[in-house]
Coordinates of C-alpha atoms in Angstrom, one line a residue:
Chain A
M145 CA 0.0 0.0 0.0
R146 CA 2.7 2.4 1.1
N147 CA 4.7 1.6 -2.0
T148 CA 1.7 2.4 -4.3
I149 CA 1.3 5.8 -2.7
T150 CA 5.0 6.6 -3.2
K151 CA 4.8 5.5 -6.7
S152 CA 1.8 7.6 -7.7
A153 CA 3.3 10.5 -5.8
L154 CA 6.4 10.2 -7.9
L155 CA 4.4 9.8 -11.0
A156 CA 2.5 13.0 -10.2
T157 CA 5.7 14.9 -9.6
G158 CA 7.1 13.6 -12.8
L159 CA 4.0 14.7 -14.7
M160 CA 4.1 18.1 -13.1
L161 CA 7.7 18.6 -14.1
S162 CA 7.1 17.6 -17.7
V163 CA 4.2 20.1 -17.9
Q164 CA 6.2 22.9 -16.3
S165 CA 9.2 22.5 -18.6
S166 CA 7.7 23.2 -22.0
A167 CA 11.2 23.6 -23.6
E168 CA 13.3 20.4 -23.9
P169 CA 16.8 21.1 -25.2
T170 CA 18.6 18.2 -26.9
A171 CA 21.2 16.1 -25.0
E172 CA 23.8 17.7 -27.2
A173 CA 22.7 21.3 -26.4
L174 CA 22.7 20.5 -22.7
G175 CA 26.1 18.8 -22.9
Y176 CA 27.6 21.8 -24.8
T177 CA 26.7 24.2 -21.9
C178 CA 29.0 22.2 -19.6
A179 CA 32.0 22.5 -21.9
G180 CA 33.1 26.0 -20.7
C181 CA 34.1 24.4 -17.4
H182 CA 34.5 20.7 -18.2
G183 CA 36.1 20.9 -21.7
T184 CA 34.7 20.3 -25.1
N185 CA 32.5 17.2 -25.0
G186 CA 33.5 16.8 -21.4
A187 CA 37.2 16.3 -22.0
S188 CA 38.9 18.5 -19.4
T189 CA 42.3 20.0 -20.0
G190 CA 42.4 21.7 -16.6
N191 CA 44.0 20.0 -13.6
A192 CA 41.2 20.7 -11.1
I193 CA 37.9 20.3 -13.0
P194 CA 37.2 16.6 -13.8
S195 CA 36.5 15.1 -17.2
L196 CA 33.0 13.8 -17.8
A197 CA 33.6 12.2 -21.2
G198 CA 33.0 8.5 -21.3
L199 CA 31.7 8.1 -17.8
S200 CA 28.8 5.7 -17.3
E201 CA 25.3 7.1 -17.4
G202 CA 24.6 5.6 -14.0
Y203 CA 27.6 7.4 -12.4
L204 CA 26.8 10.7 -14.0
I205 CA 23.1 10.6 -13.1
G206 CA 24.0 9.6 -9.5
A207 CA 26.5 12.4 -9.2
M208 CA 24.2 15.1 -10.6
N209 CA 21.3 13.9 -8.3
A210 CA 23.6 13.9 -5.3
Y211 CA 24.7 17.5 -6.1
R212 CA 21.1 18.5 -6.7
E213 CA 19.9 17.1 -3.4
D214 CA 22.9 18.5 -1.5
E215 CA 24.0 15.0 -0.6
R216 CA 27.5 15.6 -2.0
S217 CA 29.5 18.6 -0.9
S218 CA 30.7 20.9 -3.7
T219 CA 31.7 24.5 -4.5
I220 CA 29.5 25.2 -7.5
M221 CA 27.9 21.9 -8.7
G222 CA 25.1 22.1 -6.1
R223 CA 24.1 25.5 -7.6
I224 CA 24.3 24.2 -11.2
A225 CA 22.6 20.8 -10.7
K226 CA 19.5 22.5 -9.2
G227 CA 18.9 24.0 -12.6
Y228 CA 17.9 20.7 -14.3
T229 CA 15.0 18.3 -14.3
E230 CA 15.6 14.6 -13.9
E231 CA 15.0 14.2 -17.6
Q232 CA 17.6 16.8 -18.5
I233 CA 20.1 15.1 -16.2
E234 CA 19.5 11.8 -17.9
S235 CA 19.8 13.5 -21.3
M236 CA 23.2 15.0 -20.3
A237 CA 24.4 11.6 -19.0
T238 CA 23.5 10.0 -22.3
F239 CA 25.5 12.7 -24.1
F240 CA 28.7 12.4 -22.0
S241 CA 28.6 8.6 -21.7
A242 CA 28.7 8.4 -25.5
Q243 CA 32.0 10.4 -25.7
P244 CA 35.4 8.6 -25.7
V245 CA 37.1 8.4 -22.2
H246 CA 39.6 11.3 -21.9
A247 CA 42.9 10.9 -20.1
N248 CA 44.5 14.2 -19.1
I249 CA 48.1 13.1 -19.7
N250 CA 49.8 16.5 -19.6
Q251 CA 49.8 16.9 -15.8
K252 CA 52.9 17.2 -13.7
Y253 CA 53.4 14.4 -11.2
D254 CA 56.0 12.9 -9.0
A255 CA 57.2 9.7 -10.6
T256 CA 58.4 8.0 -7.4
K257 CA 55.1 8.7 -5.7
A258 CA 53.2 7.5 -8.8
R259 CA 55.0 4.2 -8.8
A260 CA 54.1 3.7 -5.1
G261 CA 50.6 4.8 -5.9
A262 CA 50.3 2.2 -8.6
K263 CA 51.1 -0.6 -6.0
L264 CA 48.6 0.9 -3.5
H265 CA 45.9 1.0 -6.2
D266 CA 46.5 -2.6 -7.1
K267 CA 46.3 -3.7 -3.5
Y268 CA 43.4 -1.6 -2.2
C269 CA 41.4 -0.2 -5.0
S270 CA 41.6 -2.3 -8.1
S271 CA 39.0 -4.9 -7.1
C272 CA 36.2 -2.3 -7.7
H273 CA 38.1 0.3 -9.9
T274 CA 39.3 -2.0 -12.7
E275 CA 41.7 -0.9 -15.5
A276 CA 43.3 1.7 -13.2
G277 CA 39.9 3.3 -12.7
A278 CA 39.3 4.0 -16.4
E279 CA 36.6 1.4 -17.0
P280 CA 33.2 3.1 -17.3
E281 CA 31.4 -0.2 -16.6
D282 CA 32.6 0.2 -13.0
D283 CA 30.0 2.9 -12.6
A284 CA 32.6 5.0 -10.8
G285 CA 34.3 8.3 -11.5
L286 CA 37.4 8.3 -13.7
L287 CA 40.6 7.7 -11.7
S288 CA 43.6 7.3 -13.9
G289 CA 43.9 10.3 -16.2
N290 CA 41.4 12.5 -14.3
S291 CA 42.4 15.9 -13.1
K292 CA 44.9 15.6 -10.3
L293 CA 43.6 18.3 -8.0
F294 CA 40.1 16.9 -8.4
M295 CA 41.4 13.5 -7.3
K296 CA 43.1 15.1 -4.3
Y297 CA 40.0 17.0 -3.3
T298 CA 37.8 13.9 -3.7
L299 CA 40.0 11.6 -1.7
A300 CA 40.3 14.3 1.0
D301 CA 36.4 14.6 1.1
F302 CA 36.1 10.8 1.5
H303 CA 38.7 10.8 4.2
D304 CA 37.4 13.7 6.3
G305 CA 33.8 12.5 6.0
S306 CA 32.5 15.4 3.8
R307 CA 31.5 12.7 1.4
D308 CA 30.1 9.3 2.1
M309 CA 31.8 6.2 0.7
P310 CA 30.7 2.7 0.5
K311 CA 31.4 0.5 3.6
R312 CA 34.0 -1.6 1.7
M313 CA 35.9 1.5 0.5
E314 CA 35.9 2.9 4.0
K315 CA 37.4 -0.3 5.4
K316 CA 40.1 -0.4 2.7
M317 CA 41.0 3.2 3.0
K318 CA 41.4 2.9 6.8
K319 CA 43.6 -0.2 6.4
M320 CA 45.7 1.5 3.7
L321 CA 46.2 4.7 5.7
K322 CA 47.2 2.8 8.8
K323 CA 50.0 1.1 6.8
D324 CA 50.9 4.2 4.9
P325 CA 49.8 7.7 6.1
D326 CA 50.9 9.3 2.8
A327 CA 48.9 6.8 0.7
L328 CA 46.4 9.4 -0.6
G329 CA 49.2 11.6 -2.0
K330 CA 50.7 8.7 -3.8
L331 CA 47.4 7.6 -5.3
V332 CA 46.8 11.2 -6.5
N333 CA 50.2 11.2 -8.3
Y334 CA 49.5 7.8 -9.8
Y335 CA 46.1 8.8 -11.1
G336 CA 47.4 12.1 -12.3
S337 CA 50.1 10.3 -14.3
G338 CA 47.4 8.9 -16.5
K339 CA 49.1 5.5 -16.6
Chain B
M288 CA 10.0 17.1 -38.8
S289 CA 11.1 13.5 -39.7
K290 CA 14.2 12.8 -41.6
Q291 CA 12.2 11.8 -44.6
N292 CA 10.2 14.9 -44.5
R293 CA 13.3 17.0 -44.0
R294 CA 15.0 15.7 -47.0
S295 CA 12.1 16.2 -49.3
F296 CA 11.6 19.7 -47.8
I297 CA 15.2 20.6 -48.6
K298 CA 14.9 19.3 -52.1
T299 CA 11.7 21.3 -52.8
I300 CA 13.2 24.5 -51.4
G301 CA 16.5 23.9 -53.2
L302 CA 14.8 23.3 -56.5
G303 CA 12.5 26.3 -56.0
A304 CA 15.4 28.6 -55.4
A305 CA 17.5 27.2 -58.3
A306 CA 14.5 27.6 -60.6
A307 CA 13.9 31.2 -59.6
T308 CA 16.4 32.9 -61.9
T309 CA 15.8 36.3 -60.5
A310 CA 16.7 35.2 -57.0
A311 CA 19.9 37.0 -56.0
Y312 CA 20.6 34.4 -53.4
T313 CA 20.2 30.6 -53.1
P314 CA 19.6 29.4 -49.6
F315 CA 21.1 26.1 -50.3
A316 CA 21.6 24.2 -53.6
I317 CA 21.5 20.5 -54.1
G318 CA 24.9 18.8 -53.6
G319 CA 27.2 21.8 -53.5
S320 CA 28.2 23.4 -50.3
T321 CA 26.6 26.8 -50.5
K322 CA 25.5 27.2 -46.8
K323 CA 27.6 30.1 -46.0
V324 CA 28.1 31.7 -42.6
V325 CA 30.2 34.8 -41.9
V326 CA 31.2 35.4 -38.3
I327 CA 32.3 38.9 -37.4
G328 CA 34.5 39.1 -34.3
G329 CA 36.9 36.4 -33.1
G330 CA 36.4 36.9 -29.4
M331 CA 34.7 34.5 -26.9
G332 CA 31.3 34.5 -28.7
G333 CA 32.2 34.6 -32.3
S334 CA 35.0 32.0 -32.1
V335 CA 32.9 29.5 -30.3
A336 CA 30.0 30.0 -32.6
A337 CA 32.2 29.4 -35.7
K338 CA 33.7 26.3 -34.1
Y339 CA 30.4 24.8 -33.0
I340 CA 28.7 25.4 -36.4
R341 CA 31.5 23.4 -38.0
M342 CA 31.2 20.7 -35.2
M343 CA 27.5 20.4 -35.9
D344 CA 27.5 20.5 -39.7
K345 CA 30.7 20.2 -41.7
S346 CA 28.9 21.2 -44.9
V347 CA 28.5 24.8 -43.7
E348 CA 31.3 27.1 -45.0
V349 CA 32.3 29.4 -42.1
T350 CA 34.4 32.5 -42.5
L351 CA 35.5 34.3 -39.3
I352 CA 36.6 37.9 -39.8
E353 CA 38.7 39.4 -37.0
A354 CA 41.0 42.4 -37.1
N355 CA 43.6 41.1 -34.7
K356 CA 46.0 38.2 -35.2
D357 CA 45.8 37.2 -31.5
Y358 CA 43.1 37.5 -28.9
Y359 CA 43.8 38.3 -25.2
T360 CA 41.1 37.2 -22.8
C361 CA 39.5 39.9 -20.7
F362 CA 39.0 37.3 -17.9
A363 CA 42.2 36.5 -16.0
S364 CA 43.8 39.8 -17.3
N365 CA 43.5 41.2 -13.8
E366 CA 46.0 38.6 -12.7
V367 CA 48.5 40.0 -15.2
L368 CA 48.2 43.3 -13.3
S369 CA 49.2 41.7 -10.1
G370 CA 52.0 39.7 -11.8
E371 CA 50.3 36.3 -10.9
R372 CA 50.1 35.6 -14.7
S373 CA 52.0 36.6 -17.8
L374 CA 50.3 38.5 -20.6
D375 CA 51.4 35.6 -22.9
S376 CA 49.3 33.1 -20.8
I377 CA 46.1 34.9 -21.8
K378 CA 47.0 35.1 -25.5
F379 CA 45.3 32.9 -28.1
G380 CA 45.8 32.6 -31.9
Y381 CA 43.4 31.3 -34.5
G382 CA 45.3 28.1 -35.6
G383 CA 42.9 25.9 -33.7
L384 CA 39.9 27.4 -35.5
R385 CA 41.6 27.0 -38.9
G386 CA 42.0 23.3 -37.9
H387 CA 38.2 23.1 -37.8
G388 CA 38.1 24.2 -41.5
I389 CA 37.1 27.8 -40.6
N390 CA 38.3 30.4 -43.1
V391 CA 39.9 32.9 -40.7
V392 CA 40.4 36.4 -42.3
H393 CA 42.3 39.1 -40.5
D394 CA 40.5 42.3 -41.7
K395 CA 38.2 44.9 -40.3
V396 CA 34.5 44.7 -41.3
T397 CA 33.3 48.1 -42.5
D398 CA 29.7 47.3 -43.4
I399 CA 27.0 44.6 -43.4
D400 CA 24.4 44.8 -46.2
A401 CA 21.5 43.0 -44.6
R402 CA 19.4 43.0 -47.8
A403 CA 22.1 41.7 -50.1
R404 CA 23.5 39.5 -47.3
K405 CA 27.0 40.7 -47.8
V406 CA 29.8 41.8 -45.5
T407 CA 32.5 44.2 -46.7
T408 CA 35.9 44.9 -45.2
A409 CA 38.5 47.7 -44.9
S410 CA 40.8 46.0 -47.4
G411 CA 37.9 45.9 -50.0
Q412 CA 37.0 42.2 -49.7
S413 CA 33.4 41.2 -49.7
F414 CA 31.8 38.0 -48.3
A415 CA 28.3 36.7 -49.1
Y416 CA 26.4 34.9 -46.4
D417 CA 23.2 33.0 -45.7
R418 CA 23.5 33.8 -42.1
C419 CA 25.8 36.2 -40.3
V420 CA 27.0 36.2 -36.7
V421 CA 27.9 39.5 -35.2
S422 CA 30.0 39.4 -32.0
P423 CA 32.0 42.6 -31.8
G424 CA 32.1 42.9 -28.0
V425 CA 31.9 46.4 -26.4
D426 CA 32.8 49.9 -27.4
F427 CA 33.3 52.8 -25.1
K428 CA 31.3 56.0 -24.5
Y429 CA 34.4 58.2 -24.3
D430 CA 32.4 61.4 -24.9
L431 CA 30.8 61.1 -21.4
I432 CA 34.1 62.0 -19.8
E433 CA 35.7 65.3 -20.7
G434 CA 39.3 64.9 -21.5
Y435 CA 39.2 61.2 -22.2
D436 CA 39.3 59.5 -25.5
A437 CA 40.7 56.4 -27.3
N438 CA 44.0 58.0 -27.9
V439 CA 44.5 58.9 -24.2
A440 CA 43.5 55.3 -23.3
N441 CA 46.1 53.9 -25.7
T442 CA 48.9 56.1 -24.5
E443 CA 48.5 57.4 -21.0
I444 CA 45.4 56.3 -19.0
P445 CA 44.4 52.8 -20.0
H446 CA 41.0 51.4 -19.6
A447 CA 42.5 47.9 -20.0
W448 CA 39.0 46.6 -20.5
K449 CA 40.0 44.9 -23.7
A450 CA 43.1 42.9 -22.7
G451 CA 46.4 43.3 -24.5
A452 CA 48.7 46.3 -24.9
Q453 CA 46.7 48.4 -22.4
T454 CA 46.9 45.6 -19.8
Q455 CA 50.7 45.6 -20.1
M456 CA 50.7 49.4 -19.9
L457 CA 48.7 49.4 -16.7
R458 CA 51.0 46.7 -15.2
N459 CA 54.0 48.7 -16.1
Q460 CA 52.5 51.8 -14.5
L461 CA 51.9 49.9 -11.3
K462 CA 55.5 48.6 -11.3
D463 CA 56.8 52.1 -11.8
M464 CA 54.7 53.7 -9.1
K465 CA 56.4 54.8 -5.9
D466 CA 55.4 53.1 -2.6
G467 CA 52.8 55.3 -1.0
G468 CA 51.2 56.1 -4.3
T469 CA 47.5 56.2 -5.1
V470 CA 45.8 54.0 -7.7
A471 CA 42.4 55.3 -8.7
I472 CA 39.9 52.9 -10.5
C473 CA 36.8 54.3 -12.0
P474 CA 34.3 51.5 -12.9
P475 CA 31.6 52.1 -15.4
P476 CA 27.8 52.4 -14.9
N477 CA 25.6 49.4 -15.7
P478 CA 25.4 47.5 -18.0
F479 CA 29.0 46.7 -18.9
R480 CA 31.3 43.8 -19.7
C481 CA 32.3 41.5 -16.8
P482 CA 30.3 42.9 -13.8
P483 CA 32.7 41.6 -11.1
G484 CA 35.8 42.7 -13.2
P485 CA 36.6 46.1 -11.7
Y486 CA 36.4 44.7 -8.1
E487 CA 38.5 41.7 -8.9
R488 CA 40.9 44.2 -10.5
A489 CA 41.0 46.2 -7.2
S490 CA 41.7 42.9 -5.4
Q491 CA 44.5 41.8 -7.7
I492 CA 46.2 45.3 -7.7
A493 CA 45.9 45.3 -3.8
L494 CA 47.6 41.8 -3.8
Y495 CA 50.5 43.3 -5.7
L496 CA 50.7 46.5 -3.6
K497 CA 50.5 44.5 -0.3
H498 CA 53.7 42.6 -1.2
H499 CA 55.6 45.3 -3.1
K500 CA 54.3 48.8 -2.2
P501 CA 52.4 48.4 1.1
K502 CA 52.0 52.1 1.9
S503 CA 50.0 52.6 -1.3
K504 CA 46.2 52.9 -1.6
I505 CA 43.5 52.1 -4.1
I506 CA 40.5 54.4 -4.4
I507 CA 37.5 53.1 -6.3
L508 CA 35.2 55.9 -7.5
D509 CA 32.0 54.0 -8.4
P510 CA 29.0 55.6 -10.2
K511 CA 26.8 52.8 -8.7
P512 CA 25.3 52.1 -5.2
G513 CA 26.6 48.6 -5.2
F514 CA 28.3 45.9 -7.4
S515 CA 28.5 42.3 -8.4
K516 CA 29.5 39.8 -5.7
M517 CA 29.8 42.9 -3.4
G518 CA 29.6 41.0 0.0
L519 CA 32.1 38.4 -1.1
F520 CA 34.5 41.0 -2.4
T521 CA 34.3 43.3 0.7
G522 CA 34.6 40.3 2.9
G523 CA 37.7 39.3 1.1
W524 CA 39.1 42.9 1.3
E525 CA 38.6 42.8 5.1
R526 CA 40.4 39.5 5.3
H527 CA 43.4 40.4 3.1
Y528 CA 43.6 44.2 2.6
G529 CA 42.5 45.8 5.9
Y530 CA 39.1 47.0 4.5
K531 CA 37.0 49.0 6.9
T532 CA 40.1 49.8 9.1
D533 CA 41.9 53.1 9.2
D534 CA 44.7 51.4 7.3
S535 CA 42.6 49.9 4.5
M536 CA 44.4 49.5 1.3
I537 CA 41.1 49.7 -0.6
E538 CA 38.6 52.6 -0.3
W539 CA 35.3 52.1 -2.2
H540 CA 33.2 55.2 -2.8
G541 CA 29.8 54.4 -4.2
T542 CA 27.0 56.6 -5.5
P543 CA 23.5 56.6 -4.0
K544 CA 20.7 56.1 -6.5
G545 CA 19.7 59.3 -8.2
S546 CA 22.9 61.1 -7.1
D547 CA 26.0 61.9 -9.2
D548 CA 28.6 61.7 -6.3
N549 CA 31.1 59.5 -8.1
V550 CA 29.9 59.8 -11.6
L551 CA 32.9 60.8 -13.7
D552 CA 32.8 64.3 -15.2
S553 CA 36.2 64.9 -16.4
V554 CA 39.9 64.0 -16.3
D555 CA 43.0 66.1 -16.4
V556 CA 45.4 63.9 -18.3
K557 CA 48.6 65.7 -17.3
T558 CA 48.0 65.5 -13.5
K559 CA 45.9 62.3 -13.6
T560 CA 43.2 64.0 -11.7
V561 CA 39.6 62.9 -12.0
T562 CA 36.6 65.0 -11.1
T563 CA 33.2 63.4 -10.3
G564 CA 30.0 65.0 -9.2
F565 CA 31.3 65.2 -5.6
N566 CA 35.0 64.2 -5.5
E567 CA 38.3 65.2 -7.0
V568 CA 41.1 62.6 -6.9
K569 CA 44.7 63.0 -8.0
A570 CA 46.1 59.6 -8.8
D571 CA 49.6 58.2 -9.5
V572 CA 48.1 55.4 -11.6
L573 CA 44.7 56.0 -13.1
N574 CA 42.4 53.4 -14.6
I575 CA 39.2 54.7 -16.2
I576 CA 36.7 52.1 -17.4
P577 CA 34.2 54.1 -19.5
A578 CA 30.5 53.5 -19.9
Q579 CA 29.9 51.0 -22.7
K580 CA 27.8 50.3 -25.7
A581 CA 27.7 47.7 -28.5
G582 CA 30.7 47.3 -30.8
K583 CA 31.0 49.8 -33.6
I584 CA 29.9 47.5 -36.5
A585 CA 26.6 46.9 -34.7
F586 CA 25.8 50.6 -35.0
T587 CA 27.1 50.8 -38.6
A588 CA 24.9 47.8 -39.6
G589 CA 21.8 49.3 -37.8
L590 CA 21.5 46.5 -35.3
T591 CA 21.2 48.6 -32.2
N592 CA 18.2 50.3 -30.6
D593 CA 18.0 53.4 -28.4
S594 CA 19.8 51.6 -25.5
G595 CA 23.0 51.4 -27.6
W596 CA 22.8 47.5 -27.5
C597 CA 21.3 45.0 -30.0
P598 CA 17.8 43.6 -29.5
V599 CA 17.6 39.8 -30.3
H600 CA 15.3 36.8 -30.1
G601 CA 16.6 35.0 -27.1
D602 CA 16.2 31.5 -28.5
T603 CA 18.2 32.1 -31.7
F604 CA 20.0 35.4 -31.0
E605 CA 18.7 36.5 -34.4
S606 CA 18.4 40.3 -34.5
T607 CA 14.8 41.6 -34.1
I608 CA 15.8 44.4 -36.6
H609 CA 17.6 42.5 -39.4
K610 CA 16.8 39.0 -40.4
N611 CA 19.6 36.4 -40.9
I612 CA 21.9 38.3 -38.6
H613 CA 22.6 36.8 -35.2
V614 CA 24.1 39.1 -32.5
I615 CA 25.8 37.3 -29.6
G616 CA 28.0 38.2 -26.6
D617 CA 28.4 41.6 -25.0
S618 CA 26.7 43.5 -27.8
A619 CA 23.4 41.7 -27.5
I620 CA 20.6 42.6 -25.1
Q621 CA 20.7 39.2 -23.4
S622 CA 19.6 40.0 -19.9
P623 CA 19.2 38.1 -17.5
L624 CA 22.3 36.6 -18.9
P625 CA 25.2 38.8 -17.9
K626 CA 27.8 40.3 -20.3
S627 CA 30.4 37.6 -19.5
G628 CA 32.7 35.3 -21.4
Y629 CA 30.9 32.2 -20.3
A630 CA 27.5 33.7 -21.3
A631 CA 29.0 34.5 -24.7
N632 CA 30.1 30.9 -24.9
S633 CA 26.6 29.7 -24.2
E634 CA 25.0 32.2 -26.6
G635 CA 27.5 31.2 -29.3
K636 CA 26.4 27.6 -29.0
V637 CA 22.7 28.4 -29.0
A638 CA 23.1 30.6 -32.0
A639 CA 25.2 27.9 -33.8
A640 CA 22.6 25.3 -33.2
A641 CA 19.8 27.6 -34.4
I642 CA 21.8 28.6 -37.5
V643 CA 22.6 25.0 -38.5
A644 CA 19.0 23.9 -38.0
L645 CA 17.6 26.9 -40.0
L646 CA 20.1 26.4 -42.8
N647 CA 18.9 22.8 -43.1
G648 CA 15.3 23.8 -43.2
E649 CA 14.5 22.8 -39.7
S650 CA 13.2 24.9 -36.9
A651 CA 15.6 26.1 -34.2
P652 CA 16.0 23.7 -31.3
D653 CA 15.0 24.6 -27.7
P654 CA 17.9 26.6 -26.2
T655 CA 19.6 26.1 -22.8
Y656 CA 22.2 28.4 -21.3
V657 CA 24.7 28.5 -18.4
N658 CA 26.8 31.2 -16.8
T659 CA 29.8 30.6 -14.5
C660 CA 32.3 33.2 -13.5
Y661 CA 35.2 33.0 -11.1
S662 CA 37.1 35.8 -9.4
V663 CA 40.3 35.5 -7.3
I664 CA 40.4 38.0 -4.4
A665 CA 43.8 36.6 -3.1
P666 CA 45.6 33.3 -3.3
G667 CA 43.4 30.7 -1.5
D668 CA 40.3 32.9 -1.9
G669 CA 38.4 32.2 -5.0
I670 CA 34.7 33.0 -5.5
S671 CA 32.1 32.3 -8.1
V672 CA 28.7 33.1 -9.4
A673 CA 26.7 30.6 -11.5
M674 CA 23.2 30.3 -13.0
V675 CA 21.3 28.0 -15.3
Y676 CA 18.9 29.7 -17.8
A677 CA 16.0 28.5 -19.9
F678 CA 13.7 30.0 -22.6
K679 CA 10.1 30.4 -21.6
D680 CA 7.2 32.4 -23.1
G681 CA 9.5 34.2 -25.5
K682 CA 12.1 35.2 -22.9
I683 CA 15.3 34.0 -21.4
I684 CA 14.7 33.2 -17.7
K685 CA 16.7 32.1 -14.7
V686 CA 15.8 28.6 -13.7
K687 CA 14.3 28.9 -10.2
G688 CA 16.3 27.3 -7.4
S689 CA 19.5 27.2 -9.5
G690 CA 22.6 29.3 -9.3
G691 CA 23.9 31.9 -6.9
L692 CA 27.1 32.9 -5.2
T693 CA 29.8 31.2 -3.2
P694 CA 28.5 31.2 0.4
G695 CA 29.5 34.3 2.3
K696 CA 30.9 32.5 5.3
F697 CA 34.6 31.9 4.7
D698 CA 35.6 28.3 4.3
A699 CA 39.3 28.0 3.6
K700 CA 39.0 24.5 2.0
L701 CA 36.3 25.5 -0.4
R702 CA 37.7 28.9 -1.3
E703 CA 41.0 27.4 -2.2
R704 CA 39.2 24.9 -4.4
E705 CA 37.3 27.7 -6.1
Q706 CA 40.6 29.4 -7.0
Y707 CA 41.9 26.2 -8.7
Y708 CA 38.5 25.4 -10.3
G709 CA 38.7 29.0 -11.6
Y710 CA 42.1 28.2 -13.2
S711 CA 40.7 25.0 -14.8
W712 CA 37.7 27.0 -16.0
F713 CA 40.2 29.3 -17.8
D714 CA 42.0 26.3 -19.4
N715 CA 38.8 24.7 -20.5
I716 CA 36.8 27.7 -21.8
T717 CA 39.8 28.9 -23.8
N718 CA 40.3 25.4 -25.2
D719 CA 36.6 25.1 -26.0
T720 CA 36.8 28.4 -27.8
F721 CA 40.1 28.4 -29.6
G722 CA 41.2 24.8 -29.5

């Protein structure tokens, strides 16, 4: 019974939204408006703003909804995400997931730290983040080849609790940092190397 | 319109035009590439429109006409003044756009014949178009300030509101100034290019003075009662530059509504003294940013109204005065979108999508727009303003619940991130435009 009520309430909300938004820009048009910050077709050349190109639809929709509902801390994305309907977010996700994955390979990194980071990744992260975190099917954000500062900020947010992480990740991170307090910095250099 | 319908529609129109021997112009012929777009102005709006038209439809011939060989971004140019950035780091050429198959012509447009659909240039060339994009940026109302003109701006008292040689001149003047000197900044009245710009400029100059000439002062003589991101800027000035104390490096003098307190009347170039309705300030370094209007070609082509800006349809940016001409960027009346580089980027893409659709006999798609601007008050203290816009009932509107400013309460972690996101924004928007 309860389920039915929720469902029809959702349905009603959905209908209201579609009535309110008479204009429906195409996926391409929506995706193009993001390019000024995230790069053409979501391929970022900056070292702090992440690439969106080639990420899975599930990950992109989840991220946008989390920003929209203030469930994920951000500087600007919370303000931006609130400007879009669920349909528009799905549409953008379709656009970006269809682009080739973009590795930002021109970032400076510390080679020694990157090598240590590669080992840490294999040991603690690779069971969920396969292919050095560049496999969209994982439904996770891009790791290897993503903007270095973004990786640093994201790991810091997971670590200090500003952003929730899955139980398994929490356990692994704890274990990793107990063994190596500098582990996050090493991972950032590894991912930033794009290797 | 289905694909099948569209094809037969194009065919019919194409044949019709080809058959009409008296027609001076063919919208598109069968087979041959005669969809021609001429873009006037290779700044943030024009360049991105040219590139995205080519990205959306390779069969459109795009010519971009721009007087200068290089473009210097207005955004981030304040960081050149403080020495945080080099002038070279904000310089962009047109090689990237040529790579997209755009015919880049360095020349000055002298006239647009809206009836004959033809653009002529100073060197005597002429370019026919099916649709024209006009993106000339802003021009200055020098005549409102006695003693000030383009020549004075180029040689002695820069506005530096178009980045390049004047940015370097202002930087050099700041470097040559004695410690204990006065820098006066005179921001323009609304509306003008880059609303937070004059206040980021004050912040960046203060950053330089704090470290190199700490006894110096900045006086802002503002013709307005307030300004963009005001609380965030003044909060930052308190944190970094002693604002609101007796020893403040920055003084801001506003003008109550209806008054002329700090509305600029005249300047004495020799003594660098400015006179406003209420104040007289003698400066060691003087920066006058005059009131603004649409770029010159917009006036020549009759695209402006009494406001001095260009009225457009917000969903296509086609001029409401002349058909087949789309005005984008700072010259257009695009409110509630601001006159910003990011807004010009968004407008360029909306216009590009509309032009491609219209040239192919389709109706213009529904538009969507974003604006995002960053300012850096001091290292570790970046701020932003953002908004999502939609088109509803014939007007551009702000999407309710979206957008807004960086929170006023200082959070060191987030402010540092905003600074670096701002730098990435710079890398990506310039690459999106010129790459």
